[in-house]
Amino acid sequence: MALNRRGFLGRSAAVGAGVAVAGGVAAATPPAAVAPEAARAPKRYSFTVMGTTDLHGNVFNWDYFTNREFDDKAHNDVGLAKISTLVNQVRAERGPRNTLLIDAGDTIQGTQLSYYYAKVDPITAEAGPVHPMAQAMNAIGYDAAALGNHEFNYGIPVLRKFEEQCDFPLLGANALDAKTLRPAFPPYSMHRLRTPCGRDVRVAVLGLTNPGIAIWDKANVAGKMVFPGLEEQAAHWVPKLRSMGADVVIVSAHSGSSGTSSYGDQLPYIENAAALVAEQVPGIDAILVGHAHTEIPEYRVANKQTGKEVVLSEPLKWGQRLTLFDIDVVWSKGRWVVEKVGAQVLNSNTVEEDPEIVKLLADEHEKVVAYVNQVIGTSPVVMSTAQAPWRDEPIIDLINHVQAETVKTALAGGAYAALPVLSQASCFSRTAAIPAGKITIRDAAGLYPFENTLEARLMTGAQLKEYLEYSAKYYVRTPKDAAVDTAKLTNADGTPDYNYDAVYGLTYDIDIAQPVGSRIVNLSFGGAPVDPAAEFVLAVNNYRANGGGAFPHVASAKQLWANSDEIRNTIIQWVQAKGALDPAEFASVGWRLTREGVPVF
């Protein structure tokens, strides 16, 4: 996109005629020097609010799991080093005093870079390092950032230390102290933009985070913080911000725009509520949207009370895009009034990385590259996730075997030690692989890119059948005689790969010719049909156990055990202990796709 400096500055520098400013004091201009039309021309000012979201620990255009520059089918680039270059360009075009830079959350989790400084060389240690994301965002000059749900993954102490290291506020109007019900973080920030024509423009940024934190990070926040709905808190704060003199109100919301939730009805709040906030709460001019990992250059929602359009924009995750809200205000009746708002996104693959950011964090990057390339074991064969969405592959069996073995060991000698232990796992990435030969930390970690922890839940045979039926909705219904195209077979109704669970320890067929709810056939354990009343232990990640994906029964099932260590670490430690992997120890064909009894593959 070409930035029109002349046109922008022409709008920004418009000064009401009849007044000349000298040394900050307004002086009258002789009436004869001013044309009647100019005397009536209103004062106008324009500025730009830039926004990122879901950075997820990406500073460089680098994939620590593949050990090379990031690339995808669309040739997107990632990272704050690229965003910094775009920000510098916008500031040069608009003028640095005519811009703000904000973020909509999920900053400190997602890459091995962010993991390293939370767990391996933690920022919370005495005389610990400064988090690379804090260093980069400080250097770029962020003005404010909303809290994302993943900010809580490593616990509140890590988040508080990160907050302390940032030169900008972390905002969360709906992150409340559980005892006082007062904001545990600053709800908003207020910014003044100096205009060439009188009073500053006062821009309020209201930060809203995701109520799903109460479920997804229950272990870290229960009894400490509560997270009411976005609409409720926006309705409380927006009028306050206006009464405090805000001319413009921007919401930075770690919440998608679809109005849906991934955890069913376990909370009375909507997960993806940004559009509802725009629709229901008057007084908002623009919303920077996050959380959903989608790209929305510009989306307009009419407020139900006022009819005014609110502009929403969501830049693509990981620093792939930078949102620009261009805002025009006009002086009317003694105050600045928003006249026009437009939004667009810039693509970070059009620029080079900012050498200043690269230089700033080169040492941290090199440390993490060395860490993830440590050899922890060997494998006699290649194992890949490429076909795991439609076949029972050994690489997913490896995850499940490690989880089941860990739970069995934890329950040994206890009241539930005699129960059979099953395990669930998803294909998180279709490009993960264990190579033949040496296995590194990054190979093992690539199987589990999320910081999920492991739990054990008590389930019945009937509940497991319903659990599997729900999982099987992932497949597009395909009649017996229809051709099977694996490119179109999965992700029915938008179900992501991480919401398809294979259960290890049972054997079963998934009949994809049948409707949803009637697909699981021949469900067996130990060669015999599963008794609906029989009890099993399910090794399950905390996201699923806490309701993520809205799978039936598991969230309400009795918790028998829980671990605070990441499943990823458990896999790494298991491989290190084995030294050499033997697929015969864990690989089996427990499930398959069929149509009327005939295997699909």
Short mmCIF file of N, CA, C and O in Angstrom, two decimals, residues 305-369:
data_model
loop_
_atom_site.label_atom_id
_atom_site.label_comp_id
_atom_site.label_asym_id
_atom_site.label_seq_id
_atom_site.Cartn_x
_atom_site.Cartn_y
_atom_site.Cartn_z
N GLN A 305 -28.04 1.05 19.65
CA GLN A 305 -28.65 2.21 20.29
C GLN A 305 -28.50 3.48 19.47
O GLN A 305 -29.43 4.27 19.35
N THR A 306 -27.32 3.67 18.90
CA THR A 306 -27.03 4.94 18.23
C THR A 306 -27.08 4.85 16.72
O THR A 306 -27.19 5.88 16.04
N GLY A 307 -26.97 3.64 16.17
CA GLY A 307 -26.88 3.48 14.73
C GLY A 307 -25.51 3.79 14.17
O GLY A 307 -25.25 3.58 12.98
N LYS A 308 -24.61 4.26 15.01
CA LYS A 308 -23.26 4.61 14.56
C LYS A 308 -22.46 3.36 14.22
O LYS A 308 -22.51 2.35 14.92
N GLU A 309 -21.68 3.43 13.14
CA GLU A 309 -20.83 2.31 12.75
C GLU A 309 -19.55 2.29 13.57
O GLU A 309 -18.89 3.32 13.75
N VAL A 310 -19.22 1.12 14.08
CA VAL A 310 -17.97 0.89 14.78
C VAL A 310 -17.08 0.07 13.85
O VAL A 310 -17.52 -0.95 13.30
N VAL A 311 -15.84 0.49 13.69
CA VAL A 311 -14.93 -0.19 12.77
C VAL A 311 -14.09 -1.20 13.54
O VAL A 311 -13.43 -0.85 14.53
N LEU A 312 -14.10 -2.46 13.10
CA LEU A 312 -13.30 -3.52 13.68
C LEU A 312 -12.23 -3.95 12.70
O LEU A 312 -12.44 -3.94 11.47
N SER A 313 -11.08 -4.35 13.21
CA SER A 313 -10.02 -4.89 12.37
C SER A 313 -9.21 -5.89 13.18
O SER A 313 -8.92 -5.65 14.36
N GLU A 314 -8.88 -7.01 12.55
CA GLU A 314 -8.02 -8.01 13.19
C GLU A 314 -6.85 -8.33 12.27
O GLU A 314 -7.03 -8.92 11.20
N PRO A 315 -5.64 -7.96 12.67
CA PRO A 315 -4.46 -8.32 11.87
C PRO A 315 -4.10 -9.78 12.08
O PRO A 315 -4.30 -10.32 13.17
N LEU A 316 -3.60 -10.42 11.05
CA LEU A 316 -3.27 -11.84 11.14
C LEU A 316 -2.20 -12.08 12.20
O LEU A 316 -1.32 -11.25 12.42
N LYS A 317 -2.28 -13.24 12.81
CA LYS A 317 -1.45 -13.63 13.95
C LYS A 317 0.05 -13.59 13.67
O LYS A 317 0.49 -13.55 12.53
N TRP A 318 0.81 -13.62 14.78
CA TRP A 318 2.27 -13.81 14.80
C TRP A 318 3.05 -12.65 14.18
O TRP A 318 4.22 -12.79 13.85
N GLY A 319 2.38 -11.51 13.98
CA GLY A 319 3.05 -10.40 13.34
C GLY A 319 3.04 -10.49 11.82
O GLY A 319 3.84 -9.85 11.15
N GLN A 320 2.08 -11.23 11.26
CA GLN A 320 1.97 -11.32 9.81
C GLN A 320 1.34 -10.08 9.20
O GLN A 320 1.55 -9.79 8.02
N ARG A 321 0.54 -9.36 10.00
CA ARG A 321 -0.10 -8.15 9.52
C ARG A 321 -0.05 -7.07 10.61
O ARG A 321 0.05 -7.37 11.81
N LEU A 322 -0.15 -5.83 10.17
CA LEU A 322 -0.26 -4.67 11.04
C LEU A 322 -1.53 -3.93 10.65
O LEU A 322 -1.69 -3.52 9.49
N THR A 323 -2.44 -3.75 11.60
CA THR A 323 -3.67 -2.98 11.34
C THR A 323 -3.37 -1.49 11.43
O THR A 323 -2.60 -1.05 12.29
N LEU A 324 -4.01 -0.72 10.55
CA LEU A 324 -3.99 0.74 10.64
C LEU A 324 -5.43 1.23 10.73
O LEU A 324 -6.24 0.97 9.84
N PHE A 325 -5.75 1.90 11.84
CA PHE A 325 -7.01 2.64 11.94
C PHE A 325 -6.69 4.10 11.64
O PHE A 325 -5.96 4.75 12.40
N ASP A 326 -7.18 4.62 10.55
CA ASP A 326 -7.01 6.04 10.23
C ASP A 326 -8.26 6.77 10.72
O ASP A 326 -9.38 6.48 10.29
N ILE A 327 -8.06 7.73 11.60
CA ILE A 327 -9.17 8.39 12.29
C ILE A 327 -9.12 9.89 12.04
O ILE A 327 -8.09 10.54 12.27
N ASP A 328 -10.22 10.43 11.54
CA ASP A 328 -10.37 11.87 11.33
C ASP A 328 -11.29 12.44 12.40
O ASP A 328 -12.38 11.89 12.65
N VAL A 329 -10.87 13.54 13.02
CA VAL A 329 -11.72 14.21 14.00
C VAL A 329 -11.92 15.67 13.57
O VAL A 329 -11.10 16.24 12.86
N VAL A 330 -13.04 16.23 13.99
CA VAL A 330 -13.36 17.61 13.67
C VAL A 330 -13.77 18.33 14.95
O VAL A 330 -14.38 17.74 15.85
N TRP A 331 -13.39 19.61 15.06
CA TRP A 331 -13.73 20.41 16.25
C TRP A 331 -15.18 20.89 16.11
O TRP A 331 -15.54 21.53 15.14
N SER A 332 -16.00 20.53 17.08
CA SER A 332 -17.42 20.88 17.01
C SER A 332 -17.94 21.14 18.41
O SER A 332 -17.81 20.29 19.30
N LYS A 333 -18.51 22.32 18.62
CA LYS A 333 -19.13 22.70 19.89
C LYS A 333 -18.19 22.50 21.06
O LYS A 333 -18.55 21.95 22.10
N GLY A 334 -16.94 22.93 20.87
CA GLY A 334 -15.98 22.93 21.96
C GLY A 334 -15.33 21.60 22.27
O GLY A 334 -14.73 21.44 23.34
N ARG A 335 -15.42 20.64 21.33
CA ARG A 335 -14.77 19.35 21.57
C ARG A 335 -14.45 18.69 20.24
O ARG A 335 -14.99 19.05 19.19
N TRP A 336 -13.52 17.71 20.30
CA TRP A 336 -13.20 16.92 19.11
C TRP A 336 -14.24 15.82 18.94
O TRP A 336 -14.58 15.12 19.89
N VAL A 337 -14.73 15.66 17.72
CA VAL A 337 -15.73 14.65 17.40
C VAL A 337 -15.19 13.79 16.25
O VAL A 337 -14.65 14.32 15.27
N VAL A 338 -15.34 12.48 16.39
CA VAL A 338 -14.89 11.58 15.32
C VAL A 338 -15.77 11.77 14.09
O VAL A 338 -16.99 11.66 14.15
N GLU A 339 -15.13 12.06 12.99
CA GLU A 339 -15.83 12.29 11.73
C GLU A 339 -15.78 11.07 10.83
O GLU A 339 -16.73 10.76 10.11
N LYS A 340 -14.64 10.35 10.88
CA LYS A 340 -14.46 9.23 9.95
C LYS A 340 -13.43 8.27 10.52
O LYS A 340 -12.43 8.70 11.10
N VAL A 341 -13.69 6.97 10.36
CA VAL A 341 -12.73 5.93 10.74
C VAL A 341 -12.64 4.92 9.60
O VAL A 341 -13.67 4.48 9.07
N GLY A 342 -11.44 4.59 9.23
CA GLY A 342 -11.22 3.54 8.23
C GLY A 342 -10.12 2.61 8.72
O GLY A 342 -9.28 3.00 9.54
N ALA A 343 -10.12 1.38 8.23
CA ALA A 343 -9.10 0.41 8.66
C ALA A 343 -8.56 -0.35 7.46
O ALA A 343 -9.25 -0.54 6.46
N GLN A 344 -7.33 -0.78 7.60
CA GLN A 344 -6.68 -1.62 6.60
C GLN A 344 -5.57 -2.39 7.29
O GLN A 344 -5.24 -2.12 8.45
N VAL A 345 -4.99 -3.37 6.61
CA VAL A 345 -3.85 -4.10 7.16
C VAL A 345 -2.68 -4.04 6.19
O VAL A 345 -2.86 -4.03 4.97
N LEU A 346 -1.48 -4.00 6.76
CA LEU A 346 -0.25 -4.07 5.99
C LEU A 346 0.37 -5.45 6.17
O LEU A 346 0.32 -6.02 7.26
N ASN A 347 0.97 -5.97 5.12
CA ASN A 347 1.56 -7.31 5.13
C ASN A 347 3.04 -7.21 5.47
O ASN A 347 3.80 -6.51 4.80
N SER A 348 3.46 -7.95 6.51
CA SER A 348 4.86 -7.86 6.94
C SER A 348 5.82 -8.55 5.97
O SER A 348 7.04 -8.38 6.09
N ASN A 349 5.30 -9.31 5.01
CA ASN A 349 6.22 -9.94 4.05
C ASN A 349 6.69 -8.98 2.96
O ASN A 349 7.47 -9.36 2.09
N THR A 350 6.24 -7.73 3.05
CA THR A 350 6.68 -6.72 2.06
C THR A 350 7.91 -5.97 2.52
O THR A 350 8.41 -5.11 1.77
N VAL A 351 8.40 -6.25 3.73
CA VAL A 351 9.53 -5.49 4.27
C VAL A 351 10.59 -6.42 4.84
O VAL A 351 10.34 -7.61 5.08
N GLU A 352 11.77 -5.86 5.09
CA GLU A 352 12.84 -6.60 5.75
C GLU A 352 12.72 -6.42 7.26
O GLU A 352 12.05 -5.49 7.75
N GLU A 353 13.38 -7.29 8.00
CA GLU A 353 13.41 -7.14 9.45
C GLU A 353 14.19 -5.88 9.83
O GLU A 353 15.17 -5.52 9.17
N ASP A 354 13.72 -5.22 10.87
CA ASP A 354 14.41 -4.04 11.38
C ASP A 354 15.75 -4.47 11.97
O ASP A 354 15.80 -5.24 12.93
N PRO A 355 16.87 -3.99 11.43
CA PRO A 355 18.18 -4.42 11.92
C PRO A 355 18.41 -4.07 13.39
O PRO A 355 19.18 -4.75 14.07
N GLU A 356 17.73 -3.03 13.88
CA GLU A 356 17.90 -2.67 15.29
C GLU A 356 17.29 -3.73 16.21
O GLU A 356 17.87 -4.06 17.26
N ILE A 357 16.16 -4.27 15.82
CA ILE A 357 15.54 -5.33 16.62
C ILE A 357 16.35 -6.61 16.51
O ILE A 357 16.54 -7.34 17.50
N VAL A 358 16.82 -6.91 15.32
CA VAL A 358 17.66 -8.10 15.11
C VAL A 358 18.90 -8.04 15.99
O VAL A 358 19.26 -9.00 16.67
N LYS A 359 19.56 -6.88 16.00
CA LYS A 359 20.76 -6.70 16.81
C LYS A 359 20.45 -6.79 18.30
O LYS A 359 21.19 -7.41 19.08
N LEU A 360 19.33 -6.21 18.70
CA LEU A 360 18.95 -6.16 20.10
C LEU A 360 18.80 -7.56 20.70
O LEU A 360 19.18 -7.80 21.86
N LEU A 361 18.24 -8.49 19.93
CA LEU A 361 17.89 -9.80 20.48
C LEU A 361 18.63 -10.95 19.81
O LEU A 361 18.20 -12.11 19.92
N ALA A 362 19.74 -10.67 19.16
CA ALA A 362 20.51 -11.72 18.49
C ALA A 362 21.01 -12.77 19.48
O ALA A 362 20.98 -13.98 19.21
N ASP A 363 21.49 -12.34 20.64
CA ASP A 363 22.02 -13.29 21.64
C ASP A 363 20.93 -14.22 22.15
O ASP A 363 21.14 -15.43 22.29
N GLU A 364 19.75 -13.66 22.45
CA GLU A 364 18.64 -14.49 22.94
C GLU A 364 18.23 -15.52 21.88
O GLU A 364 17.97 -16.69 22.21
N HIS A 365 18.17 -15.08 20.66
CA HIS A 365 17.81 -15.98 19.56
C HIS A 365 18.82 -17.13 19.44
O HIS A 365 18.43 -18.31 19.34
N GLU A 366 20.09 -16.82 19.49
CA GLU A 366 21.12 -17.85 19.35
C GLU A 366 21.08 -18.85 20.50
O GLU A 366 21.29 -20.06 20.31
N LYS A 367 20.81 -18.38 21.71
CA LYS A 367 20.69 -19.28 22.86
C LYS A 367 19.57 -20.28 22.65
O LYS A 367 19.71 -21.48 22.94
N VAL A 368 18.45 -19.81 22.14
CA VAL A 368 17.29 -20.68 21.97
C VAL A 368 17.52 -21.66 20.82
O VAL A 368 17.15 -22.84 20.92
N VAL A 369 18.15 -21.22 19.75
CA VAL A 369 18.47 -22.12 18.64
C VAL A 369 19.37 -23.26 19.14
O VAL A 369 19.17 -24.43 18.81
#
